[in-house]
Coordinates of C-alpha atoms in Angstrom, one line a residue:
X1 CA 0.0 0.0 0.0
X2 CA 1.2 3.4 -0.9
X3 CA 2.0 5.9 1.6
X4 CA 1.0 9.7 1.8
X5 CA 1.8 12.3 4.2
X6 CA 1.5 15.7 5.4
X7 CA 4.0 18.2 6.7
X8 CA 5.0 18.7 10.5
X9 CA 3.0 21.8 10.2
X10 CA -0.4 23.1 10.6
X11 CA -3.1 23.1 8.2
X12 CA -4.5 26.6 6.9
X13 CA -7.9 27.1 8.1
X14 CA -10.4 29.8 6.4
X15 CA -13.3 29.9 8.0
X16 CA -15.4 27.7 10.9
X17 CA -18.2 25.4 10.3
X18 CA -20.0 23.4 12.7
X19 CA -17.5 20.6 14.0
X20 CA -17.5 17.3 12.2
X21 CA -19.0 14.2 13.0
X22 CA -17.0 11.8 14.6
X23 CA -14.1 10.5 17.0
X24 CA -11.5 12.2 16.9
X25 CA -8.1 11.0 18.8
X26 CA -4.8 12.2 20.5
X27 CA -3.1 9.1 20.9
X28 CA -1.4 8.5 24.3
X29 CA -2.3 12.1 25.2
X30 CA -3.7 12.9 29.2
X31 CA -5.0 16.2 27.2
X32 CA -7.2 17.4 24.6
X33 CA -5.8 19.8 21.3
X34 CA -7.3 21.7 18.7
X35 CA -6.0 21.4 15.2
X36 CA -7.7 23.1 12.5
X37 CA -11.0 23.9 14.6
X38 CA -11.3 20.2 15.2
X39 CA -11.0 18.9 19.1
X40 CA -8.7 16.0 19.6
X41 CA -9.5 14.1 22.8
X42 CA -7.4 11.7 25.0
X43 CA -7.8 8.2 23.5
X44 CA -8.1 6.5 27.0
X45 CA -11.6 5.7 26.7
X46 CA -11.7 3.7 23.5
X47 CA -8.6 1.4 24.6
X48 CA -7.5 -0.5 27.7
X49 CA -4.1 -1.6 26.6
X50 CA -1.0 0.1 25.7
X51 CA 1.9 2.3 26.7
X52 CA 2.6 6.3 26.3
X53 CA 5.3 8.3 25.5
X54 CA 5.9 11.7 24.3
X55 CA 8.1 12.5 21.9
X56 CA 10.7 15.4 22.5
X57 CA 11.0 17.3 19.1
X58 CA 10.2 21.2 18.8
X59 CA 7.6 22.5 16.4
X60 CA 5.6 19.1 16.1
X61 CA 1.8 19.5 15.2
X62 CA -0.2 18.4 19.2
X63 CA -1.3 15.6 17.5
X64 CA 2.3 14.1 17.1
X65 CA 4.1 15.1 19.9
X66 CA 2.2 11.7 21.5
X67 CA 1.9 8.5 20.8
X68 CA 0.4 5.4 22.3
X69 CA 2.6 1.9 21.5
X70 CA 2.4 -1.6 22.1
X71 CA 5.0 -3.8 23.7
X72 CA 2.9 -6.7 24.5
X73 CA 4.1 -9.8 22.6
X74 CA 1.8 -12.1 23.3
X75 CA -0.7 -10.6 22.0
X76 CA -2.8 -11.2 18.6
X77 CA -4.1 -7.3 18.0
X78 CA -4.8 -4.0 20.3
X79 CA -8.1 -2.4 19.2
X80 CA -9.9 1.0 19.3
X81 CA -13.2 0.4 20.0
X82 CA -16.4 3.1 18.7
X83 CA -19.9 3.5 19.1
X84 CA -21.4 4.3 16.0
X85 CA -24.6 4.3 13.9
X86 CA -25.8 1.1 12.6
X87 CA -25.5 1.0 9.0
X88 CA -23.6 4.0 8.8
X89 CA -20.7 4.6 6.9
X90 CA -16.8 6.3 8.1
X91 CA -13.7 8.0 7.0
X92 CA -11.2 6.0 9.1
X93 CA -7.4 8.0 9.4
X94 CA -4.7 6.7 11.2
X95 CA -1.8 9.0 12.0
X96 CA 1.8 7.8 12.6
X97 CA 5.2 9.7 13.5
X98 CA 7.4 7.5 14.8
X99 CA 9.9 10.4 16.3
X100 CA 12.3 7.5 17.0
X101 CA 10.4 6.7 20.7
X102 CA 11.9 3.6 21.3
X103 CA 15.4 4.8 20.7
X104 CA 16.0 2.4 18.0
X105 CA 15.7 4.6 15.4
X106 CA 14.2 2.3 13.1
X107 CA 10.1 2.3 12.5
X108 CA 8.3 -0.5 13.1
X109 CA 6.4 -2.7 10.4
X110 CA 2.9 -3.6 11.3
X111 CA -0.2 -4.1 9.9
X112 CA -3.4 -2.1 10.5
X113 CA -6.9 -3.9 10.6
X114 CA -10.6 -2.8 10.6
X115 CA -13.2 -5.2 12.3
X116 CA -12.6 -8.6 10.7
X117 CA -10.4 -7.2 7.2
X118 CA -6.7 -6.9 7.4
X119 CA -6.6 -3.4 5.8
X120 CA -3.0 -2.7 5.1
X121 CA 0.7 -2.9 6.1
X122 CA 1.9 0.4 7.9
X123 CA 5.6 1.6 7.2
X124 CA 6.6 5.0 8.0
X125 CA 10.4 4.2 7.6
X126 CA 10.3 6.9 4.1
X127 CA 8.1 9.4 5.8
X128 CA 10.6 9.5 8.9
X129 CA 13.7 9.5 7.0
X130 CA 12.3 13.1 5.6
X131 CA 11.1 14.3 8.8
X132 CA 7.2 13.5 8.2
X133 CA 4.4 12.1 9.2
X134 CA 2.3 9.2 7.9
X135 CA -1.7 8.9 7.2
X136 CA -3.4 6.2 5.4
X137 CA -7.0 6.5 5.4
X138 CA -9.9 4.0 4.5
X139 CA -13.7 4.4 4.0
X140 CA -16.3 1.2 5.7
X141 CA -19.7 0.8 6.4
X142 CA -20.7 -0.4 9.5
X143 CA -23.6 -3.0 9.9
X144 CA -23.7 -2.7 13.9
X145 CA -23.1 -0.6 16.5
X146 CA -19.4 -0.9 16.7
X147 CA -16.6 -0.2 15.1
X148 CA -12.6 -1.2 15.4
X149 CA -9.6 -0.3 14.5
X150 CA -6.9 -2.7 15.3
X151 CA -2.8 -2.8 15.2
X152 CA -1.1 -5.7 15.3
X153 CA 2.4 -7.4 14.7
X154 CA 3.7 -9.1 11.5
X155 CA 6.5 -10.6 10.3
X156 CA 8.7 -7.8 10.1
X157 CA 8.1 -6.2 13.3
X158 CA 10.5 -8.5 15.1
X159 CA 11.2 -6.2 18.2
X160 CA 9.8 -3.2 17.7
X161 CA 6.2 -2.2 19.0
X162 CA 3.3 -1.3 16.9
X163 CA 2.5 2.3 17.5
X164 CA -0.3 5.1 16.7
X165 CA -0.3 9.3 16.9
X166 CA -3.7 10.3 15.8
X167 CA -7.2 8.5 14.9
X168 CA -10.2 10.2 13.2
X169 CA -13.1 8.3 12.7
X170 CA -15.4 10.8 10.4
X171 CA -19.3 10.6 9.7
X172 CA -20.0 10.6 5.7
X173 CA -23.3 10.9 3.9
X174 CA -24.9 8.1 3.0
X175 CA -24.5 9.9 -0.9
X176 CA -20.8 9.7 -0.7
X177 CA -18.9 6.8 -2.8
X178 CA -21.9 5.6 -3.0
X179 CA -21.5 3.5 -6.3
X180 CA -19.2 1.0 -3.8
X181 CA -21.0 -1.6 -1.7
X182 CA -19.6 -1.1 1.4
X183 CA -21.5 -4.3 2.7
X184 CA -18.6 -6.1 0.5
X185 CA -15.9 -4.0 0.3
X186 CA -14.1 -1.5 1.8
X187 CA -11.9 1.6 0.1
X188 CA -8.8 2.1 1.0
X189 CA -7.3 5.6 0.0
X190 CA -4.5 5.0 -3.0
X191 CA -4.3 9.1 -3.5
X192 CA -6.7 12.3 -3.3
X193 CA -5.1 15.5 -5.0
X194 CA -6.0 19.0 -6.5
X195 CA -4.5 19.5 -9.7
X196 CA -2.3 22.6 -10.5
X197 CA -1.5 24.4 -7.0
X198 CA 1.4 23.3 -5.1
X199 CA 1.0 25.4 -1.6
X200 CA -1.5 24.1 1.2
X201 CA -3.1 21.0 1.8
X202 CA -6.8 21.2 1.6
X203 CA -8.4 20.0 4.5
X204 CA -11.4 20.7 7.3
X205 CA -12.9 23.7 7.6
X206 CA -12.5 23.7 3.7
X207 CA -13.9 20.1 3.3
X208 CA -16.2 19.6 6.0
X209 CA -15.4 15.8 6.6
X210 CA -12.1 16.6 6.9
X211 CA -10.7 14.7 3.7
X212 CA -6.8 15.6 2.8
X213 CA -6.7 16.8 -0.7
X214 CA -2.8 16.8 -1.7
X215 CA -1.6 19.7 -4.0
X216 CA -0.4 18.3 -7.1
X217 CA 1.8 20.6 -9.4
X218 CA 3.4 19.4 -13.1
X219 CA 5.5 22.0 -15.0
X220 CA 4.7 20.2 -17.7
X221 CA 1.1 21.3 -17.6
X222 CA -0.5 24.9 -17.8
X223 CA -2.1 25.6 -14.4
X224 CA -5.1 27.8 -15.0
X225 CA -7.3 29.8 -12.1
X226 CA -10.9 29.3 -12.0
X227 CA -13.4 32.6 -11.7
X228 CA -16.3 30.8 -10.8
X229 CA -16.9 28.2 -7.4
X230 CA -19.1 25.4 -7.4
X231 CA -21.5 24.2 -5.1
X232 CA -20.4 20.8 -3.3
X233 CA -23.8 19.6 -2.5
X234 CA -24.2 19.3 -6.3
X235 CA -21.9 16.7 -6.3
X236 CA -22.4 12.8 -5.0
X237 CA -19.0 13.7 -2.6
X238 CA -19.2 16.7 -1.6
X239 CA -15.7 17.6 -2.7
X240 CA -14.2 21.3 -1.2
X241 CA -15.2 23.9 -3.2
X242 CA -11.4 25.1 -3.2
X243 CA -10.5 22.0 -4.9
X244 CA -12.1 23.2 -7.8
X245 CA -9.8 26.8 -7.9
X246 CA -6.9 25.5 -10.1
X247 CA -6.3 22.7 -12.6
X248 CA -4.5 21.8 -15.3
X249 CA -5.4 22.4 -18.9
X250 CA -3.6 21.9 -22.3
X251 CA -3.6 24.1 -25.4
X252 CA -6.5 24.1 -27.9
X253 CA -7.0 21.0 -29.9
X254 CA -4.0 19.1 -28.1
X255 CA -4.8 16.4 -25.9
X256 CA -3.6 16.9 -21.9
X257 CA -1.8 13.5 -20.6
X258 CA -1.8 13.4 -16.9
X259 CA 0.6 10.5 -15.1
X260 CA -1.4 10.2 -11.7
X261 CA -1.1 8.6 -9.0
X262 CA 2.8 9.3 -9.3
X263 CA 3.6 5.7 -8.5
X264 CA 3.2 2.1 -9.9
X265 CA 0.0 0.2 -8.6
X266 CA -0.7 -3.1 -7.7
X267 CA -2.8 -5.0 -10.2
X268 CA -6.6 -4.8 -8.8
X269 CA -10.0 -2.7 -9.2
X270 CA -10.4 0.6 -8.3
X271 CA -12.6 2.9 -7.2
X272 CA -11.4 6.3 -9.5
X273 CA -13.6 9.9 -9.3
X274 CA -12.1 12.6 -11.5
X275 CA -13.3 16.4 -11.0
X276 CA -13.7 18.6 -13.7
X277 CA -14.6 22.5 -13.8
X278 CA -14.5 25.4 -16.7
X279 CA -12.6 27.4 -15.5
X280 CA -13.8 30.4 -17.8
X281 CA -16.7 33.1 -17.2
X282 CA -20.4 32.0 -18.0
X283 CA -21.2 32.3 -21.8
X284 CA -22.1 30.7 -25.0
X285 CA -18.6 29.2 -25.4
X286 CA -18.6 28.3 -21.6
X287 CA -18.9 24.2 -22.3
X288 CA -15.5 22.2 -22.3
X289 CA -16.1 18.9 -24.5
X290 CA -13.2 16.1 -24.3
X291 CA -13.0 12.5 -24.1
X292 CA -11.5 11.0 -21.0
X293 CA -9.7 7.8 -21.1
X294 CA -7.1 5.9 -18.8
X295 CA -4.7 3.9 -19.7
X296 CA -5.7 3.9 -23.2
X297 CA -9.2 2.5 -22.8
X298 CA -12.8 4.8 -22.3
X299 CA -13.5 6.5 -19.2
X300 CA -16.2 8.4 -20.7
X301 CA -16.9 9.5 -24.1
X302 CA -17.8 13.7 -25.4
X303 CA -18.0 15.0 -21.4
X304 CA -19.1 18.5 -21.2
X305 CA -17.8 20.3 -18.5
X306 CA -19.2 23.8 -17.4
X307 CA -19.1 26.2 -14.6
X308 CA -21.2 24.4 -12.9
X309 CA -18.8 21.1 -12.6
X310 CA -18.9 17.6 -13.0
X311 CA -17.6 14.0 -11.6
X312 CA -17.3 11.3 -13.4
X313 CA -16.2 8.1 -12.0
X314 CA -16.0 4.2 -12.0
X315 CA -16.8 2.3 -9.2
X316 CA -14.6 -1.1 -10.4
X317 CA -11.8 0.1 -12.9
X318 CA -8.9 -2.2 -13.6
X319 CA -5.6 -0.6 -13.1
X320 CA -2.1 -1.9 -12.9
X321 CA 1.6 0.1 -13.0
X322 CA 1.7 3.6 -13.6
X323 CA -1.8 5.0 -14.6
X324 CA -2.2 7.9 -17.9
X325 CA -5.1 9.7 -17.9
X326 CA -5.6 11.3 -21.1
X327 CA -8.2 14.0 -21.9
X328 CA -8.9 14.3 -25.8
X329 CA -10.5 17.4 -26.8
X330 CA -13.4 17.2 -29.8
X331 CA -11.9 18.5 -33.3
X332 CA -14.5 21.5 -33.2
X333 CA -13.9 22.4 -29.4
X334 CA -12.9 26.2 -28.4
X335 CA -10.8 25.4 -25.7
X336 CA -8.5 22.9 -24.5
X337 CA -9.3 20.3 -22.1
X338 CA -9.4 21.0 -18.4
X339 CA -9.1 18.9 -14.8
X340 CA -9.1 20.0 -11.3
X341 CA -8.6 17.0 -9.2
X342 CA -8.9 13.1 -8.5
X343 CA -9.5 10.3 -6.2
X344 CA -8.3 6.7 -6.2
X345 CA -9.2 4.0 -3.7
X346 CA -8.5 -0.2 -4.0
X347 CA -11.2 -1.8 -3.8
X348 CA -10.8 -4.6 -0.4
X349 CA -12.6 -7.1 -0.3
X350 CA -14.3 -7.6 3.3
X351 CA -12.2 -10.2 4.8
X352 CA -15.6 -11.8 6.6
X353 CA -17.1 -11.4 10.2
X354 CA -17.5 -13.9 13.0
X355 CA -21.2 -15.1 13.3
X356 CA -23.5 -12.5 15.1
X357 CA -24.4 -14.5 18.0
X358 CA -21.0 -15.9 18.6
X359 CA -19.7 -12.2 18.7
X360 CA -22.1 -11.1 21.2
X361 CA -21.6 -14.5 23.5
X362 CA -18.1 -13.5 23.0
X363 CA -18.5 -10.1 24.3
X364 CA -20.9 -11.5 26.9
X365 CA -18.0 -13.5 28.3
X366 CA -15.4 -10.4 28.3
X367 CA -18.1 -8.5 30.5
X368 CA -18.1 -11.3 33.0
X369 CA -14.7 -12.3 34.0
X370 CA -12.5 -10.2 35.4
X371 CA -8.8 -9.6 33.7
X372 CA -9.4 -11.1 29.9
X373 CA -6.7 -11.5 27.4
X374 CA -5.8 -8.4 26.5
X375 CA -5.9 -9.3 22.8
X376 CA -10.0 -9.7 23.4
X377 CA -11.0 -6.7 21.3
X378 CA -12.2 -6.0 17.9
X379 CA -13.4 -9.3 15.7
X380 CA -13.1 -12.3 17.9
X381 CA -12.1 -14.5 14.7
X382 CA -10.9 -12.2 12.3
X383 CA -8.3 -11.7 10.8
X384 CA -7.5 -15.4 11.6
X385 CA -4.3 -15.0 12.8
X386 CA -5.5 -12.4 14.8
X387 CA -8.2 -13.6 16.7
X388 CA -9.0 -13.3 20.1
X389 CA -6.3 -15.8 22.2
X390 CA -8.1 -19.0 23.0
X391 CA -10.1 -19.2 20.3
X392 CA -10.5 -21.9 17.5
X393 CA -12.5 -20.5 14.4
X394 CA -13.9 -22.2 11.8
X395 CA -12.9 -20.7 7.8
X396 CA -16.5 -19.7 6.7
X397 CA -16.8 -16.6 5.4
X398 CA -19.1 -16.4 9.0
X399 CA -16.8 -18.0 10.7
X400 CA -17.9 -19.8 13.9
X401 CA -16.8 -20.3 17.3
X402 CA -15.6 -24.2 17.3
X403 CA -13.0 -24.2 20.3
X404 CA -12.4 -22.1 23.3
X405 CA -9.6 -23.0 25.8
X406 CA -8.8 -21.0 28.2
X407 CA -7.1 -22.8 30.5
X408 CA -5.2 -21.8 33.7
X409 CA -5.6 -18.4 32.5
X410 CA -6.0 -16.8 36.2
X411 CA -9.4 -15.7 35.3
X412 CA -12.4 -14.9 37.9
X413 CA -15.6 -14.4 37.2
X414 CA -18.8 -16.0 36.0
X415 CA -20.2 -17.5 33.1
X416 CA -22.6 -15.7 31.2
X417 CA -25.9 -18.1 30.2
X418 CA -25.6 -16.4 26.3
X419 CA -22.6 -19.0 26.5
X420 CA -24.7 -21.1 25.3
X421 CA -25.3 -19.2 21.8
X422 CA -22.1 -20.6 20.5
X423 CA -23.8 -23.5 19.0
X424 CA -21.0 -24.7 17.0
X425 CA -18.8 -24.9 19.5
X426 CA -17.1 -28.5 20.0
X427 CA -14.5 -28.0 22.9
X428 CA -15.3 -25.6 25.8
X429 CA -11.9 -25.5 28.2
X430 CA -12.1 -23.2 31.2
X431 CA -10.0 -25.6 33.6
X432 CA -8.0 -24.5 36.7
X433 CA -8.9 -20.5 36.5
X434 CA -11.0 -19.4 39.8
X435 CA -14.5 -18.6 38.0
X436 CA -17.8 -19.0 40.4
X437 CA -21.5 -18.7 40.0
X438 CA -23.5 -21.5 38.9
X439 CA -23.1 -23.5 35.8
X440 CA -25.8 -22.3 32.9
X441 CA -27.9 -24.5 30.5
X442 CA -25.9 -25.1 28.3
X443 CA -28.7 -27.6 26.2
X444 CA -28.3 -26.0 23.3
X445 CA -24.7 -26.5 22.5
X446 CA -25.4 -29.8 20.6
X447 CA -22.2 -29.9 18.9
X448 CA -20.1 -29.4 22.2
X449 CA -17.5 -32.9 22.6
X450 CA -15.4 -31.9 25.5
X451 CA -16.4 -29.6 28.6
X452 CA -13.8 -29.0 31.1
X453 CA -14.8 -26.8 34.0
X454 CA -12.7 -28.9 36.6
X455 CA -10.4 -26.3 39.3
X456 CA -12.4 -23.5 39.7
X457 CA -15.1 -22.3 42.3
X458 CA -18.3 -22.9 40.5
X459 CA -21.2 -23.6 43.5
X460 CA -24.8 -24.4 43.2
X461 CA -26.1 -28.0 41.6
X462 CA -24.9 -30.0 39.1
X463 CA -27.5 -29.2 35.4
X464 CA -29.1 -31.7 34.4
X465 CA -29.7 -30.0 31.4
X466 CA -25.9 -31.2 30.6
X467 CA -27.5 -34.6 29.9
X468 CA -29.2 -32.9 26.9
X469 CA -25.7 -32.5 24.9
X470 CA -25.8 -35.1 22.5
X471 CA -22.3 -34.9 21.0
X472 CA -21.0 -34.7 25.3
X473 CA -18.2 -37.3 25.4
X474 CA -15.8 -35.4 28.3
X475 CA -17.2 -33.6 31.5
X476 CA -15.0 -32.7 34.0
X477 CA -16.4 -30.8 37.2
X478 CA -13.9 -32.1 39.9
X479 CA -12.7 -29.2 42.6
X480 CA -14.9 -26.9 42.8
X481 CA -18.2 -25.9 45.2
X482 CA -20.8 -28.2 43.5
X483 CA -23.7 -29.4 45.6
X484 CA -25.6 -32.7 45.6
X485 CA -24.6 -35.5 43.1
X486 CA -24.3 -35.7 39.3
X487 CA -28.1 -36.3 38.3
X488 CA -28.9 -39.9 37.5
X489 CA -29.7 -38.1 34.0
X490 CA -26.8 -38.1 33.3
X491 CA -24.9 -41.0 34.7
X492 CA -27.0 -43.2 32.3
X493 CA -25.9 -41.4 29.2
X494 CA -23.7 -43.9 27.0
X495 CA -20.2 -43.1 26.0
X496 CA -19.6 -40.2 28.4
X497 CA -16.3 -40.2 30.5
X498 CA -17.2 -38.1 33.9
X499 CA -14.5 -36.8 36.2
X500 CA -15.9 -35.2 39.5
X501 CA -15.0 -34.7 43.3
X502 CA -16.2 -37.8 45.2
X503 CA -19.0 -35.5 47.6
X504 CA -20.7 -35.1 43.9
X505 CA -20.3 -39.0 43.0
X506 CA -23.1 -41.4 43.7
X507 CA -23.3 -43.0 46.8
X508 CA -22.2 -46.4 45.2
X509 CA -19.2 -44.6 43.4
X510 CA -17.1 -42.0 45.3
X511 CA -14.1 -42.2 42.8
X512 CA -12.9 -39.5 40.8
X513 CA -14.1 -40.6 38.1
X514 CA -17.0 -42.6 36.2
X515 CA -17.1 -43.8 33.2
X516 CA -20.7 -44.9 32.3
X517 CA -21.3 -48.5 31.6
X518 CA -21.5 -49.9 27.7
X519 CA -19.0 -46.8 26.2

């Protein structure tokens, strides 16, 4: 994934506006800042785990000056975690500026992940080497009520520790890149940029969900001025207004060939907008007619542009290497063609969930017992090597809860009765931790094989609703606070090896174990 940046300087800021929608975070920060009109809070209340640091370097924009890192190696991924609108859909942008914080002056590799998709590898080691920042920025929809944001180690991190300066999470219309079905996919930002000016970067107040459009200069293209602004509710994503100001243009009757991104890319789809303005005075000669076409194949055939503006766009184009835009102007047109500015996401493919009820028994759990992994954030199966520690998921696209072994684990608490929604779940492994409270029905896990609950503090009596697990071939309930003996239920059920304390064994049996006759 290709990296973008800004300068270790403040943004220009022209006028105020009602502050955006969102979350917007000052990572490892005891302190709120404002940066361009927009209040950045302490993170501390949307994660649990972690180190801070500051970092000691004059002239740092407040938003880099802290970090939050972590050094745990154990675990899979540290989330953020958000409340958000159901259905709804976000600008994600994570900040990094390494600021060499671990005195190794070498950045960490990581990767970055969003609910259940792996989103991207971060490396900042160019950005630092100049002195800089670095942002990558993705847009999601959101079917629930919660949202995450995850880091975790690859590969390459070998000892360094994943690490994070700033996190916006920004409301967007339900109009904007709306040709994208954020139920499958996700866009990850390859490059926004306004074409022609090379001073500052626009951002919030001028785009009111606080996008990043990149200047974009090429002496090898005439920059022209426009003397009329458009209106950005016209438009299905609400680009600035000021992005619209300058552009490139070519000379009458020759065609303008624009190399953008700068950079090679990957061979996939893309999601590609292109924003076109003329930039002359209203009048009878005031339409602009060209073709458009990238990488030698159609974009869009006799566009007319006017003072009004236009977007044209694909939702799935194939790109690979270094893209060429080319705008042909019509034989009989006045003027040459004209463009102001451009978007370019990949197109990624959702990387799946973990099954809805599984989540929330999942969840269910981490209320009840007291000091959880600390991994136990975001997707509990996904990405699959970074789920949750102690989990076994199946490799459905909904993948399911089949094993959970938490074993010696030092964990207290009790077990919530919603346990009992992960009905695909085979081995359930909570031995030698200190958990109390009774043992819940658990009937409905028809699939569960093995169910080790033995050296903890569970009280009350023995279900016999356990008898009602068909696929039961292991119980083990020795040492712990159980009253009365194991129901006769459940002695007679064939081919099921039980291991208990002998004050819950039958009168005729007090061994520590019974294995029922004709297994």
């Amino acid at each position: 994934m290709s990296l973008f940046f800004f300068l270790l300087l403040c943004f220009s800021i022209s006028h105020a506006l009602p502050p955006p929608r969102g979350f917007f975070l000052n990572c490892g920060s005891s302190s709120s800042t404002n940066l361009n009109e927009i209040e950045y809070t302490p993170d501390k209340g949307f994660i649990s785990v972690g180190n801070t640091t500051t970092i000691k370097q004059k002239d740092l924009v407040p938003i880099l000056s802290t970090l939050r890192y972590f050094p745990d190696k154990s675990s899979r991924k540290h989330c953020y975690n958000f409340p958000v609108a159901k259905t709804s859909k976000y600008l994600i942008r994570t900040t990094y500026y390494y600021g060499n914080f671990d005195g190794k002056n070498n950045p960490p590799v990581f990767d970055q992940i969003i609910g259940g998709t792996k989103w991207s590898v971060v490396n900042t080691s160019e950005d630092y080497a100049k002195g800089q920042s670095s942002y990558y920025e993705i847009i999601v929809g959101v079917p629930g009520n919660r949202l995450s944001v995850c880091l975790a180690k690859n590969a390459h991190t070998l000892s360094s520790s994943p690490f994070i300066s700033a996190l916006d999470v920004q409301s967007l219309e339900d109009t904007m890149y709306n040709s994208t079905d954020l139920g499958s996919y996700k866009l990850s930002l390859i490059a926004r940029n306004s074409f022609g000016g090379d001073g500052e970067i626009i951002s919030y107040p001028d785009d009111k969900y606080n996008r990043l459009w990149q200047p974009f200069s090429d002496q090898k293209h005439l920059t022209v001025t426009s003397r009329s602004r458009i209106n950005p509710s016209n438009f299905w994503n609400i680009p600035p207004a000021e992005a619209f100001v300058e552009g490139f243009t070519a000379s009458k009757g020759k065609p303008l060939e624009l190399q953008w991104p700068p950079f090679p890319l990957p061979a996939t789809k893309y999601y590609v907008a292109l924003y076109f303005q003329d930039n002359r005075s209203p009048g009878p000669m005031s339409w602009r007619a060209f073709d458009v076409s990238v990488n030698g194949l159609s974009f869009l055939r006799k566009l007319n542009v006017s003072t009004n503006g236009v977007m044209v766009y694909s939702g799935q184009w194939p790109l690979s290497g270094q893209t060429q835009i080319t705008l042909t102007p019509a034989k009989d047109a006045p003027v040459g063609p004209f463009i102001n500015a451009g978007e370019v996401f990949q197109i990624l493919p959702l990387g799946g969930t973990t099954n809805i009820k599984d989540a929330i028994a999942m969840e269910d759990l981490l209320e009840s017992i007291m000091k959880p992994p600390v991994d136990w954030s975001g997707d509990p199966c996904l990405p699959r090597a970074n789920s949750w520690t102690g989990l076994t998921c199946s490799k459905d696209k909904i993948a399911r809860v089949i094993s959970l072994n938490l074993t010696n684990l030092g964990l207290s608490g009790s077990l919530p009765p919603s346990i009992n929604k992960m009905t695909a779940l085979k081995d359930l492994w909570l031995g030698k931790n200190k958990l109390t409270g009774p043992i819940p029905d658990l009937s409905p896990m028809t699939r569960l094989e093995t169910l080790h609950l033995e050296d903890n503090q569970f009280t009350g009596a023995i279900p016999e609703s356990l008898a009602k697990l068909p696929s039961l071939r292991t119980l083990s309930i020795k040492n712990n606070k159980l009253k009365g003996s194991i129901p006769s239920v459940l002695l007679q059920r064939k081919g099921l090896t039980i291991q208990a304390s002998p004050e819950n064994m039958p009168s005729t049996n007090k061994t520590a174990q019974f294995r029922v006759a004709n297994s």
